[in-house]
Amino acid sequence: MKLIYTATFAFFLFSSFVLSINSKQTLLISNLENKTGKLFIGWYSSKETFAGKNPEFKKEVDVRNLSEISIPFDDIPDGKYGISIYLDENNNGKMDLNFLGIPKEKYGFSNNVFPATRAANFQETAFEIQGKSKIIPIRLK
């Protein structure tokens, strides 16, 4: 009987480990318009990290004369995330804005949300990762 309990416990322990394996996610970023610069990509897991621009995962990717690009992110744990991206065309390390605060460089968010008078928030950009690899399309504006 002790052997059955031990085997059952080992099975459930192994099952829970297998179910929590991180997955590979690929961003498909489009509408680059053959521009040159560096994409700054951030993955956020809460409204606090999203508002504070403190990403759990980030990448900087050089682009040159492309209309779209696929960018893999390995080992993303299951959870809720929002993604924010901007294309730094002049390589100054920041999103350039005009005198009204409107972005002068291309940007985008997961779920392809673009509110008319403000930046997207975490709730609008949030989506779930649940153990399966997938392609996440993001169109820059």
PDB file of C-alpha atoms in Angstrom:
ATOM      1  CA  MET A   1       0.000   0.000   0.000  1.00  0.00           C
ATOM      2  CA  LYS A   2       2.875   2.349   0.809  1.00  0.00           C
ATOM      3  CA  LEU A   3       4.235   1.726  -2.701  1.00  0.00           C
ATOM      4  CA  ILE A   4       0.907   2.836  -4.234  1.00  0.00           C
ATOM      5  CA  TYR A   5       0.922   6.093  -2.215  1.00  0.00           C
ATOM      6  CA  THR A   6       4.528   6.777  -3.168  1.00  0.00           C
ATOM      7  CA  ALA A   7       3.858   6.099  -6.854  1.00  0.00           C
ATOM      8  CA  THR A   8       0.742   8.291  -6.815  1.00  0.00           C
ATOM      9  CA  PHE A   9       2.615  11.152  -5.118  1.00  0.00           C
ATOM     10  CA  ALA A  10       5.492  10.858  -7.603  1.00  0.00           C
ATOM     11  CA  PHE A  11       3.035  10.934 -10.524  1.00  0.00           C
ATOM     12  CA  PHE A  12       1.308  14.114  -9.280  1.00  0.00           C
ATOM     13  CA  LEU A  13       4.635  15.772  -8.514  1.00  0.00           C
ATOM     14  CA  PHE A  14       5.931  14.961 -12.007  1.00  0.00           C
ATOM     15  CA  SER A  15       2.637  16.091 -13.599  1.00  0.00           C
ATOM     16  CA  SER A  16       2.710  19.459 -11.865  1.00  0.00           C
ATOM     17  CA  PHE A  17       6.347  19.941 -12.916  1.00  0.00           C
ATOM     18  CA  VAL A  18       5.567  19.120 -16.541  1.00  0.00           C
ATOM     19  CA  LEU A  19       2.579  21.490 -16.574  1.00  0.00           C
ATOM     20  CA  SER A  20       4.735  24.414 -15.383  1.00  0.00           C
ATOM     21  CA  ILE A  21       7.388  24.182 -18.094  1.00  0.00           C
ATOM     22  CA  ASN A  22       8.118  27.520 -19.715  1.00  0.00           C
ATOM     23  CA  SER A  23       7.290  28.012 -23.366  1.00  0.00           C
ATOM     24  CA  LYS A  24       8.770  29.749 -26.376  1.00  0.00           C
ATOM     25  CA  GLN A  25       6.786  32.740 -27.613  1.00  0.00           C
ATOM     26  CA  THR A  26       7.462  34.513 -30.897  1.00  0.00           C
ATOM     27  CA  LEU A  27       6.560  38.112 -31.612  1.00  0.00           C
ATOM     28  CA  LEU A  28       5.700  38.891 -35.229  1.00  0.00           C
ATOM     29  CA  ILE A  29       6.218  42.628 -35.514  1.00  0.00           C
ATOM     30  CA  SER A  30       4.864  44.254 -38.666  1.00  0.00           C
ATOM     31  CA  ASN A  31       4.561  47.696 -40.273  1.00  0.00           C
ATOM     32  CA  LEU A  32       8.236  48.558 -39.811  1.00  0.00           C
ATOM     33  CA  GLU A  33       8.082  50.404 -43.178  1.00  0.00           C
ATOM     34  CA  ASN A  34      11.703  49.539 -44.036  1.00  0.00           C
ATOM     35  CA  LYS A  35      12.990  51.883 -41.329  1.00  0.00           C
ATOM     36  CA  THR A  36      16.313  51.533 -39.558  1.00  0.00           C
ATOM     37  CA  GLY A  37      16.810  51.607 -35.806  1.00  0.00           C
ATOM     38  CA  LYS A  38      16.477  49.527 -32.680  1.00  0.00           C
ATOM     39  CA  LEU A  39      13.307  47.892 -31.373  1.00  0.00           C
ATOM     40  CA  PHE A  40      12.905  48.103 -27.598  1.00  0.00           C
ATOM     41  CA  ILE A  41      10.568  45.336 -26.398  1.00  0.00           C
ATOM     42  CA  GLY A  42       9.261  44.872 -22.857  1.00  0.00           C
ATOM     43  CA  TRP A  43       7.040  42.142 -21.352  1.00  0.00           C
ATOM     44  CA  TYR A  44       5.119  43.227 -18.232  1.00  0.00           C
ATOM     45  CA  SER A  45       3.147  41.083 -15.785  1.00  0.00           C
ATOM     46  CA  SER A  46       1.178  43.721 -13.850  1.00  0.00           C
ATOM     47  CA  LYS A  47      -0.206  47.227 -14.133  1.00  0.00           C
ATOM     48  CA  GLU A  48       2.506  48.400 -11.722  1.00  0.00           C
ATOM     49  CA  THR A  49       5.411  47.091 -13.804  1.00  0.00           C
ATOM     50  CA  PHE A  50       3.706  48.295 -17.004  1.00  0.00           C
ATOM     51  CA  ALA A  51       3.226  51.824 -15.635  1.00  0.00           C
ATOM     52  CA  GLY A  52       6.752  51.912 -14.190  1.00  0.00           C
ATOM     53  CA  LYS A  53       8.319  50.547 -17.373  1.00  0.00           C
ATOM     54  CA  ASN A  54       9.994  47.761 -15.398  1.00  0.00           C
ATOM     55  CA  PRO A  55       9.713  44.703 -17.705  1.00  0.00           C
ATOM     56  CA  GLU A  56      10.119  41.099 -16.594  1.00  0.00           C
ATOM     57  CA  PHE A  57      11.589  40.283 -20.011  1.00  0.00           C
ATOM     58  CA  LYS A  58      13.128  42.640 -22.512  1.00  0.00           C
ATOM     59  CA  LYS A  59      15.084  42.707 -25.745  1.00  0.00           C
ATOM     60  CA  GLU A  60      16.709  45.255 -27.965  1.00  0.00           C
ATOM     61  CA  VAL A  61      16.790  44.244 -31.626  1.00  0.00           C
ATOM     62  CA  ASP A  62      18.443  46.089 -34.507  1.00  0.00           C
ATOM     63  CA  VAL A  63      16.304  46.397 -37.630  1.00  0.00           C
ATOM     64  CA  ARG A  64      17.359  47.606 -41.030  1.00  0.00           C
ATOM     65  CA  ASN A  65      15.145  47.897 -44.107  1.00  0.00           C
ATOM     66  CA  LEU A  66      12.544  45.348 -42.982  1.00  0.00           C
ATOM     67  CA  SER A  67       8.775  45.419 -43.247  1.00  0.00           C
ATOM     68  CA  GLU A  68       8.354  42.783 -40.499  1.00  0.00           C
ATOM     69  CA  ILE A  69      10.454  40.675 -38.139  1.00  0.00           C
ATOM     70  CA  SER A  70       9.994  37.579 -35.950  1.00  0.00           C
ATOM     71  CA  ILE A  71      11.576  37.769 -32.512  1.00  0.00           C
ATOM     72  CA  PRO A  72      11.650  34.663 -30.277  1.00  0.00           C
ATOM     73  CA  PHE A  73      11.436  34.790 -26.480  1.00  0.00           C
ATOM     74  CA  ASP A  74      12.428  31.507 -24.845  1.00  0.00           C
ATOM     75  CA  ASP A  75      11.403  30.277 -21.386  1.00  0.00           C
ATOM     76  CA  ILE A  76       8.364  32.487 -20.806  1.00  0.00           C
ATOM     77  CA  PRO A  77       6.473  31.179 -17.741  1.00  0.00           C
ATOM     78  CA  ASP A  78       2.701  30.809 -17.792  1.00  0.00           C
ATOM     79  CA  GLY A  79       0.919  33.972 -16.734  1.00  0.00           C
ATOM     80  CA  LYS A  80      -0.694  37.203 -17.824  1.00  0.00           C
ATOM     81  CA  TYR A  81       1.447  39.678 -19.796  1.00  0.00           C
ATOM     82  CA  GLY A  82       1.277  42.943 -21.681  1.00  0.00           C
ATOM     83  CA  ILE A  83       3.892  43.889 -24.284  1.00  0.00           C
ATOM     84  CA  SER A  84       5.073  47.366 -25.238  1.00  0.00           C
ATOM     85  CA  ILE A  85       7.395  48.110 -28.183  1.00  0.00           C
ATOM     86  CA  TYR A  86       8.919  51.167 -29.771  1.00  0.00           C
ATOM     87  CA  LEU A  87      11.310  51.666 -32.674  1.00  0.00           C
ATOM     88  CA  ASP A  88      14.139  54.047 -31.778  1.00  0.00           C
ATOM     89  CA  GLU A  89      14.913  55.326 -35.260  1.00  0.00           C
ATOM     90  CA  ASN A  90      17.602  57.838 -34.222  1.00  0.00           C
ATOM     91  CA  ASN A  91      19.278  55.573 -31.623  1.00  0.00           C
ATOM     92  CA  ASN A  92      18.969  58.013 -28.722  1.00  0.00           C
ATOM     93  CA  GLY A  93      17.582  55.309 -26.384  1.00  0.00           C
ATOM     94  CA  LYS A  94      14.162  56.866 -25.867  1.00  0.00           C
ATOM     95  CA  MET A  95      10.775  57.334 -27.523  1.00  0.00           C
ATOM     96  CA  ASP A  96      10.759  60.756 -29.167  1.00  0.00           C
ATOM     97  CA  LEU A  97       7.583  62.825 -28.752  1.00  0.00           C
ATOM     98  CA  ASN A  98       6.370  66.008 -30.413  1.00  0.00           C
ATOM     99  CA  PHE A  99       5.424  69.128 -28.431  1.00  0.00           C
ATOM    100  CA  LEU A 100       1.939  67.668 -27.773  1.00  0.00           C
ATOM    101  CA  GLY A 101       3.365  64.419 -26.369  1.00  0.00           C
ATOM    102  CA  ILE A 102       2.482  62.374 -29.446  1.00  0.00           C
ATOM    103  CA  PRO A 103       5.095  59.765 -30.448  1.00  0.00           C
ATOM    104  CA  LYS A 104       7.240  60.691 -33.443  1.00  0.00           C
ATOM    105  CA  GLU A 105       8.616  57.129 -33.718  1.00  0.00           C
ATOM    106  CA  LYS A 106       6.779  53.871 -34.384  1.00  0.00           C
ATOM    107  CA  TYR A 107       5.335  51.987 -31.394  1.00  0.00           C
ATOM    108  CA  GLY A 108       2.972  49.131 -30.625  1.00  0.00           C
ATOM    109  CA  PHE A 109       1.290  47.060 -27.928  1.00  0.00           C
ATOM    110  CA  SER A 110       0.100  43.483 -27.565  1.00  0.00           C
ATOM    111  CA  ASN A 111      -3.522  43.044 -28.649  1.00  0.00           C
ATOM    112  CA  ASN A 112      -2.783  45.831 -31.164  1.00  0.00           C
ATOM    113  CA  VAL A 113      -4.574  48.456 -29.088  1.00  0.00           C
ATOM    114  CA  PHE A 114      -4.111  52.144 -29.898  1.00  0.00           C
ATOM    115  CA  PRO A 115      -6.246  54.437 -27.717  1.00  0.00           C
ATOM    116  CA  ALA A 116      -6.873  57.779 -29.434  1.00  0.00           C
ATOM    117  CA  THR A 117      -5.570  60.202 -26.814  1.00  0.00           C
ATOM    118  CA  ARG A 118      -3.224  58.194 -24.573  1.00  0.00           C
ATOM    119  CA  ALA A 119      -0.921  55.210 -24.361  1.00  0.00           C
ATOM    120  CA  ALA A 120      -2.442  51.767 -23.844  1.00  0.00           C
ATOM    121  CA  ASN A 121      -2.606  50.404 -20.295  1.00  0.00           C
ATOM    122  CA  PHE A 122      -1.885  46.938 -18.926  1.00  0.00           C
ATOM    123  CA  GLN A 123      -5.525  45.797 -18.918  1.00  0.00           C
ATOM    124  CA  GLU A 124      -5.866  46.614 -22.629  1.00  0.00           C
ATOM    125  CA  THR A 125      -2.633  44.872 -23.611  1.00  0.00           C
ATOM    126  CA  ALA A 126      -2.914  41.829 -21.309  1.00  0.00           C
ATOM    127  CA  PHE A 127      -3.097  38.280 -22.665  1.00  0.00           C
ATOM    128  CA  GLU A 128      -2.529  34.790 -21.195  1.00  0.00           C
ATOM    129  CA  ILE A 129       0.360  32.382 -21.752  1.00  0.00           C
ATOM    130  CA  GLN A 130      -0.642  28.825 -20.825  1.00  0.00           C
ATOM    131  CA  GLY A 131       2.142  26.394 -21.658  1.00  0.00           C
ATOM    132  CA  LYS A 132       1.840  26.481 -25.426  1.00  0.00           C
ATOM    133  CA  SER A 133       4.154  28.229 -27.827  1.00  0.00           C
ATOM    134  CA  LYS A 134       2.454  30.725 -30.055  1.00  0.00           C
ATOM    135  CA  ILE A 135       3.008  33.607 -32.422  1.00  0.00           C
ATOM    136  CA  ILE A 136       1.949  36.997 -31.070  1.00  0.00           C
ATOM    137  CA  PRO A 137       1.317  39.552 -33.848  1.00  0.00           C
ATOM    138  CA  ILE A 138       2.004  43.205 -33.062  1.00  0.00           C
ATOM    139  CA  ARG A 139       1.501  45.925 -35.651  1.00  0.00           C
ATOM    140  CA  LEU A 140       3.435  49.138 -35.133  1.00  0.00           C
ATOM    141  CA  LYS A 141       1.760  52.483 -35.571  1.00  0.00           C
TER     142      LYS A 141
END
